Amino acid sequence: IESIAMWILEAVPVGGNISLDPFLFSIATWNSYSQALHGSGRALLPLKTNLVDEVWGDQRPPPSSSEIYSLSAAFTGSSWQEKVTGIRQQMEQHMRRPTAVLLSGLEETAWLFNLRGDDIPYNPVFYSYALLTHTNISLFVERSRLAAAARESLRSGCPGPLCVELQEYEEVSAHLRHYTQGNVTVWLGTEYTTYGLYSVIPQEKLLEESYSPVMTAKAVKNTQEQELLRAAHVR
């Protein structure tokens, strides 16, 4: 099979609807399906309720309850405050002057705040979203799972622009909907941001690029990260 979209065209008759959970697909993936189906007589529709979740019922395995912990500077080579300051500088320098950066990729949030978890096997990440403005930082996560040291690190600059406001994971859509009522511009990366969050933001208030400034900053390794990469490969 050449692609999932091609299979859908073969399996679904003309006039049929294909539904996806918009919070499980990135903007880029959603758009690739939409383009493949365009003009085919088949409609792509977002689901408000994930049907697989409904089928699980009470048989669904429980979500991870392990601690979300912070990494020391010995591993990161840079504090989360320094990283946030660097992203805010990029916001200032961008010609569109975005007022916020939205993070949907799990590795983005883990890297920016120097936090780690084990919500996904063999990946040191945790379910989360983040919205970073010039004056506020909102982290949407299961707050009860944050280790005491991690919570202390995130709240050490409170009150102030380097204070992380902890909010529950499920509150992100409502928060984003409220924020985008103002005169704002939200910068996001289409490769990682979920289509569900993307659809909450009015089109005229979007700054879309393939990757967020956090993802591109994360790709450039500092001296400490380079040394640890070498050590890991030696081991």
CSV table of C-alpha atoms in Angstrom, one decimal:
chain,number,residue,atom,x,y,z
A,1,ILE,CA,0.0,0.0,0.0
A,2,GLU,CA,1.5,3.3,-1.1
A,3,SER,CA,0.0,5.3,1.8
A,4,ILE,CA,-2.8,5.3,4.3
A,5,ALA,CA,-4.6,8.0,2.3
A,6,MET,CA,-4.5,5.8,-0.9
A,7,TRP,CA,-5.9,2.9,1.1
A,8,ILE,CA,-8.7,5.1,2.4
A,9,LEU,CA,-9.6,6.1,-1.2
A,10,GLU,CA,-9.9,2.4,-2.1
A,11,ALA,CA,-11.7,1.3,1.1
A,12,VAL,CA,-14.2,4.1,1.5
A,13,PRO,CA,-16.8,4.6,-1.3
A,14,VAL,CA,-17.6,8.0,-2.8
A,15,GLY,CA,-19.9,9.9,-0.5
A,16,GLY,CA,-18.4,8.4,2.6
A,17,ASN,CA,-17.0,10.2,5.7
A,18,ILE,CA,-13.6,9.6,7.3
A,19,SER,CA,-13.3,10.7,10.9
A,20,LEU,CA,-10.1,11.2,12.9
A,21,ASP,CA,-9.4,12.3,16.5
A,22,PRO,CA,-7.8,15.7,15.8
A,23,PHE,CA,-5.8,15.6,19.0
A,24,LEU,CA,-3.9,12.5,17.7
A,25,PHE,CA,-2.8,13.9,14.4
A,26,SER,CA,-0.4,16.8,13.7
A,27,ILE,CA,-1.5,19.6,11.4
A,28,ALA,CA,0.9,18.4,8.7
A,29,THR,CA,-0.5,14.8,8.8
A,30,TRP,CA,-4.1,16.0,8.9
A,31,ASN,CA,-3.5,18.3,5.9
A,32,SER,CA,-1.8,15.5,3.9
A,33,TYR,CA,-5.0,13.4,4.3
A,34,SER,CA,-7.2,16.3,3.5
A,35,GLN,CA,-5.3,17.0,0.3
A,36,ALA,CA,-5.4,13.4,-0.8
A,37,LEU,CA,-9.2,13.3,-0.3
A,38,HIS,CA,-9.8,16.7,-1.9
A,39,GLY,CA,-12.2,16.4,-4.8
A,40,SER,CA,-12.7,12.7,-4.3
A,41,GLY,CA,-16.3,12.9,-3.0
A,42,ARG,CA,-15.1,11.8,0.5
A,43,ALA,CA,-15.1,14.1,3.6
A,44,LEU,CA,-12.6,14.3,6.4
A,45,LEU,CA,-14.3,15.1,9.7
A,46,PRO,CA,-12.9,15.7,13.2
A,47,LEU,CA,-14.3,13.5,16.0
A,48,LYS,CA,-15.4,15.1,19.2
A,49,THR,CA,-15.2,11.8,21.1
A,50,ASN,CA,-12.4,9.3,20.5
A,51,LEU,CA,-14.3,6.1,19.6
A,52,VAL,CA,-11.4,3.8,20.6
A,53,ASP,CA,-11.6,5.4,24.1
A,54,GLU,CA,-15.3,4.5,24.2
A,55,VAL,CA,-14.7,0.9,23.2
A,56,TRP,CA,-12.1,0.5,25.9
A,57,GLY,CA,-14.6,1.2,28.7
A,58,ASP,CA,-13.3,0.1,32.1
A,59,GLN,CA,-10.9,-2.3,30.4
A,60,ARG,CA,-8.5,0.5,29.4
A,61,PRO,CA,-5.0,0.2,31.1
A,62,PRO,CA,-4.5,3.0,33.6
A,63,PRO,CA,-2.3,6.0,32.5
A,64,SER,CA,1.2,6.3,33.9
A,65,SER,CA,1.3,7.5,37.5
A,66,SER,CA,5.1,7.8,37.9
A,67,GLU,CA,6.9,11.0,38.8
A,68,ILE,CA,7.8,13.7,36.4
A,69,TYR,CA,11.3,14.7,37.5
A,70,SER,CA,13.8,17.4,36.6
A,71,LEU,CA,17.3,17.0,35.1
A,72,SER,CA,20.3,18.7,36.7
A,73,ALA,CA,22.5,21.2,34.9
A,74,ALA,CA,25.1,18.5,34.7
A,75,PHE,CA,23.0,16.8,32.1
A,76,THR,CA,21.4,19.7,30.3
A,77,GLY,CA,24.2,22.3,30.2
A,78,SER,CA,21.5,25.0,30.3
A,79,SER,CA,18.8,26.0,32.8
A,80,TRP,CA,15.2,26.1,31.7
A,81,GLN,CA,15.2,29.8,32.5
A,82,GLU,CA,18.0,30.3,30.0
A,83,LYS,CA,16.1,28.3,27.4
A,84,VAL,CA,12.9,30.3,27.9
A,85,THR,CA,14.8,33.6,27.6
A,86,GLY,CA,16.4,32.4,24.3
A,87,ILE,CA,12.9,31.5,22.9
A,88,ARG,CA,11.6,34.9,23.9
A,89,GLN,CA,14.5,36.6,22.2
A,90,GLN,CA,13.5,34.7,19.0
A,91,MET,CA,10.0,36.0,19.4
A,92,GLU,CA,11.2,39.5,19.6
A,93,GLN,CA,13.4,39.1,16.5
A,94,HIS,CA,10.8,37.5,14.3
A,95,MET,CA,9.3,40.0,11.8
A,96,ARG,CA,5.8,39.0,12.8
A,97,ARG,CA,6.5,39.6,16.5
A,98,PRO,CA,4.4,36.7,17.8
A,99,THR,CA,3.0,37.1,21.3
A,100,ALA,CA,3.1,33.4,22.2
A,101,VAL,CA,4.6,30.1,21.3
A,102,LEU,CA,2.4,27.0,21.5
A,103,LEU,CA,4.2,23.6,22.3
A,104,SER,CA,2.4,20.4,21.5
A,105,GLY,CA,5.3,18.0,20.8
A,106,LEU,CA,6.1,16.1,24.0
A,107,GLU,CA,9.9,16.3,23.5
A,108,GLU,CA,9.6,20.1,23.1
A,109,THR,CA,8.1,20.6,26.6
A,110,ALA,CA,10.6,18.0,28.1
A,111,TRP,CA,13.6,19.8,26.6
A,112,LEU,CA,12.4,23.4,27.4
A,113,PHE,CA,11.8,22.8,31.1
A,114,ASN,CA,14.5,20.1,31.6
A,115,LEU,CA,11.9,17.6,32.7
A,116,ARG,CA,11.6,13.9,32.0
A,117,GLY,CA,8.9,11.1,32.5
A,118,ASP,CA,8.0,7.7,31.2
A,119,ASP,CA,4.5,8.0,29.8
A,120,ILE,CA,5.5,6.4,26.5
A,121,PRO,CA,7.7,3.2,26.7
A,122,TYR,CA,11.4,3.8,25.8
A,123,ASN,CA,10.8,7.6,25.5
A,124,PRO,CA,11.7,9.9,28.4
A,125,VAL,CA,8.7,12.2,27.9
A,126,PHE,CA,5.3,12.9,29.5
A,127,TYR,CA,1.9,14.1,28.3
A,128,SER,CA,1.9,17.9,28.3
A,129,TYR,CA,1.3,21.2,26.4
A,130,ALA,CA,2.8,24.6,27.0
A,131,LEU,CA,2.0,28.2,26.1
A,132,LEU,CA,4.9,30.7,26.4
A,133,THR,CA,4.3,34.4,26.2
A,134,HIS,CA,6.6,37.3,27.0
A,135,THR,CA,5.3,37.6,30.5
A,136,ASN,CA,3.7,34.2,31.3
A,137,ILE,CA,4.5,30.5,31.1
A,138,SER,CA,1.7,28.0,31.2
A,139,LEU,CA,2.5,24.3,31.5
A,140,PHE,CA,-0.4,21.9,31.1
A,141,VAL,CA,0.4,18.6,32.8
A,142,GLU,CA,-0.9,16.3,35.5
A,143,ARG,CA,0.3,18.4,38.4
A,144,SER,CA,0.1,15.7,41.1
A,145,ARG,CA,2.8,13.8,39.3
A,146,LEU,CA,5.5,16.5,39.4
A,147,ALA,CA,8.3,15.6,41.8
A,148,ALA,CA,8.8,18.1,44.6
A,149,ALA,CA,12.2,19.3,43.2
A,150,ALA,CA,10.7,19.7,39.8
A,151,ARG,CA,7.8,21.8,41.1
A,152,GLU,CA,10.2,23.9,43.2
A,153,SER,CA,12.4,24.6,40.1
A,154,LEU,CA,9.4,25.6,38.0
A,155,ARG,CA,8.0,27.9,40.7
A,156,SER,CA,11.2,29.4,41.9
A,157,GLY,CA,10.7,32.6,39.9
A,158,CYS,CA,7.2,33.3,41.1
A,159,PRO,CA,5.7,35.8,40.7
A,160,GLY,CA,7.3,37.1,37.6
A,161,PRO,CA,8.0,36.3,33.9
A,162,LEU,CA,10.1,33.3,34.8
A,163,CYS,CA,7.3,31.7,36.9
A,164,VAL,CA,5.7,28.6,35.4
A,165,GLU,CA,2.0,28.4,36.0
A,166,LEU,CA,0.9,24.8,36.4
A,167,GLN,CA,-2.4,23.9,34.9
A,168,GLU,CA,-4.2,20.5,34.4
A,169,TYR,CA,-3.5,18.8,31.0
A,170,GLU,CA,-7.2,18.9,30.1
A,171,GLU,CA,-7.5,22.7,30.5
A,172,VAL,CA,-5.3,23.5,27.4
A,173,SER,CA,-8.1,24.0,24.9
A,174,ALA,CA,-10.2,26.3,27.1
A,175,HIS,CA,-7.1,28.3,28.0
A,176,LEU,CA,-6.0,28.7,24.4
A,177,ARG,CA,-9.5,29.6,23.3
A,178,HIS,CA,-9.6,32.4,26.0
A,179,TYR,CA,-6.1,33.6,25.1
A,180,THR,CA,-6.8,33.9,21.4
A,181,GLN,CA,-9.8,36.2,22.0
A,182,GLY,CA,-7.3,39.1,22.4
A,183,ASN,CA,-5.0,40.8,19.9
A,184,VAL,CA,-2.4,38.0,19.8
A,185,THR,CA,-0.3,35.9,17.3
A,186,VAL,CA,0.4,32.3,18.2
A,187,TRP,CA,3.6,30.8,16.8
A,188,LEU,CA,3.5,27.0,16.3
A,189,GLY,CA,5.2,24.2,14.3
A,190,THR,CA,2.9,22.2,12.0
A,191,GLU,CA,4.9,19.0,12.2
A,192,TYR,CA,4.1,18.5,15.9
A,193,THR,CA,1.2,20.7,16.9
A,194,THR,CA,-2.1,18.7,17.0
A,195,TYR,CA,-4.8,19.6,14.6
A,196,GLY,CA,-7.2,19.7,17.6
A,197,LEU,CA,-5.4,22.7,19.2
A,198,TYR,CA,-4.7,24.3,15.8
A,199,SER,CA,-8.4,24.4,15.1
A,200,VAL,CA,-9.1,26.3,18.3
A,201,ILE,CA,-7.0,29.3,17.1
A,202,PRO,CA,-8.5,31.8,14.6
A,203,GLN,CA,-6.5,31.6,11.3
A,204,GLU,CA,-5.6,35.3,11.3
A,205,LYS,CA,-3.9,34.9,14.7
A,206,LEU,CA,-1.6,32.1,13.6
A,207,LEU,CA,2.1,32.1,12.7
A,208,GLU,CA,2.8,28.7,11.1
A,209,GLU,CA,6.2,27.2,10.4
A,210,SER,CA,7.2,23.6,10.0
A,211,TYR,CA,9.0,23.6,13.4
A,212,SER,CA,8.5,25.7,16.5
A,213,PRO,CA,11.5,27.8,17.7
A,214,VAL,CA,11.8,25.3,20.6
A,215,MET,CA,12.3,22.4,18.2
A,216,THR,CA,14.9,24.2,16.2
A,217,ALA,CA,16.7,25.4,19.4
A,218,LYS,CA,16.6,21.8,20.7
A,219,ALA,CA,18.4,20.6,17.6
A,220,VAL,CA,21.5,22.7,18.4
A,221,LYS,CA,23.5,20.9,21.1
A,222,ASN,CA,25.5,22.8,23.6
A,223,THR,CA,29.0,21.7,24.8
A,224,GLN,CA,27.7,19.7,27.7
A,225,GLU,CA,25.1,17.9,25.5
A,226,GLN,CA,27.8,17.1,22.9
A,227,GLU,CA,30.1,15.6,25.5
A,228,LEU,CA,27.3,13.4,26.9
A,229,LEU,CA,26.4,12.3,23.4
A,230,ARG,CA,29.9,11.1,22.9
A,231,ALA,CA,30.1,9.4,26.3
A,232,ALA,CA,26.8,7.6,25.6
A,233,HIS,CA,28.1,6.3,22.2
A,234,VAL,CA,31.3,5.1,23.9
A,235,ARG,CA,29.3,3.1,26.5
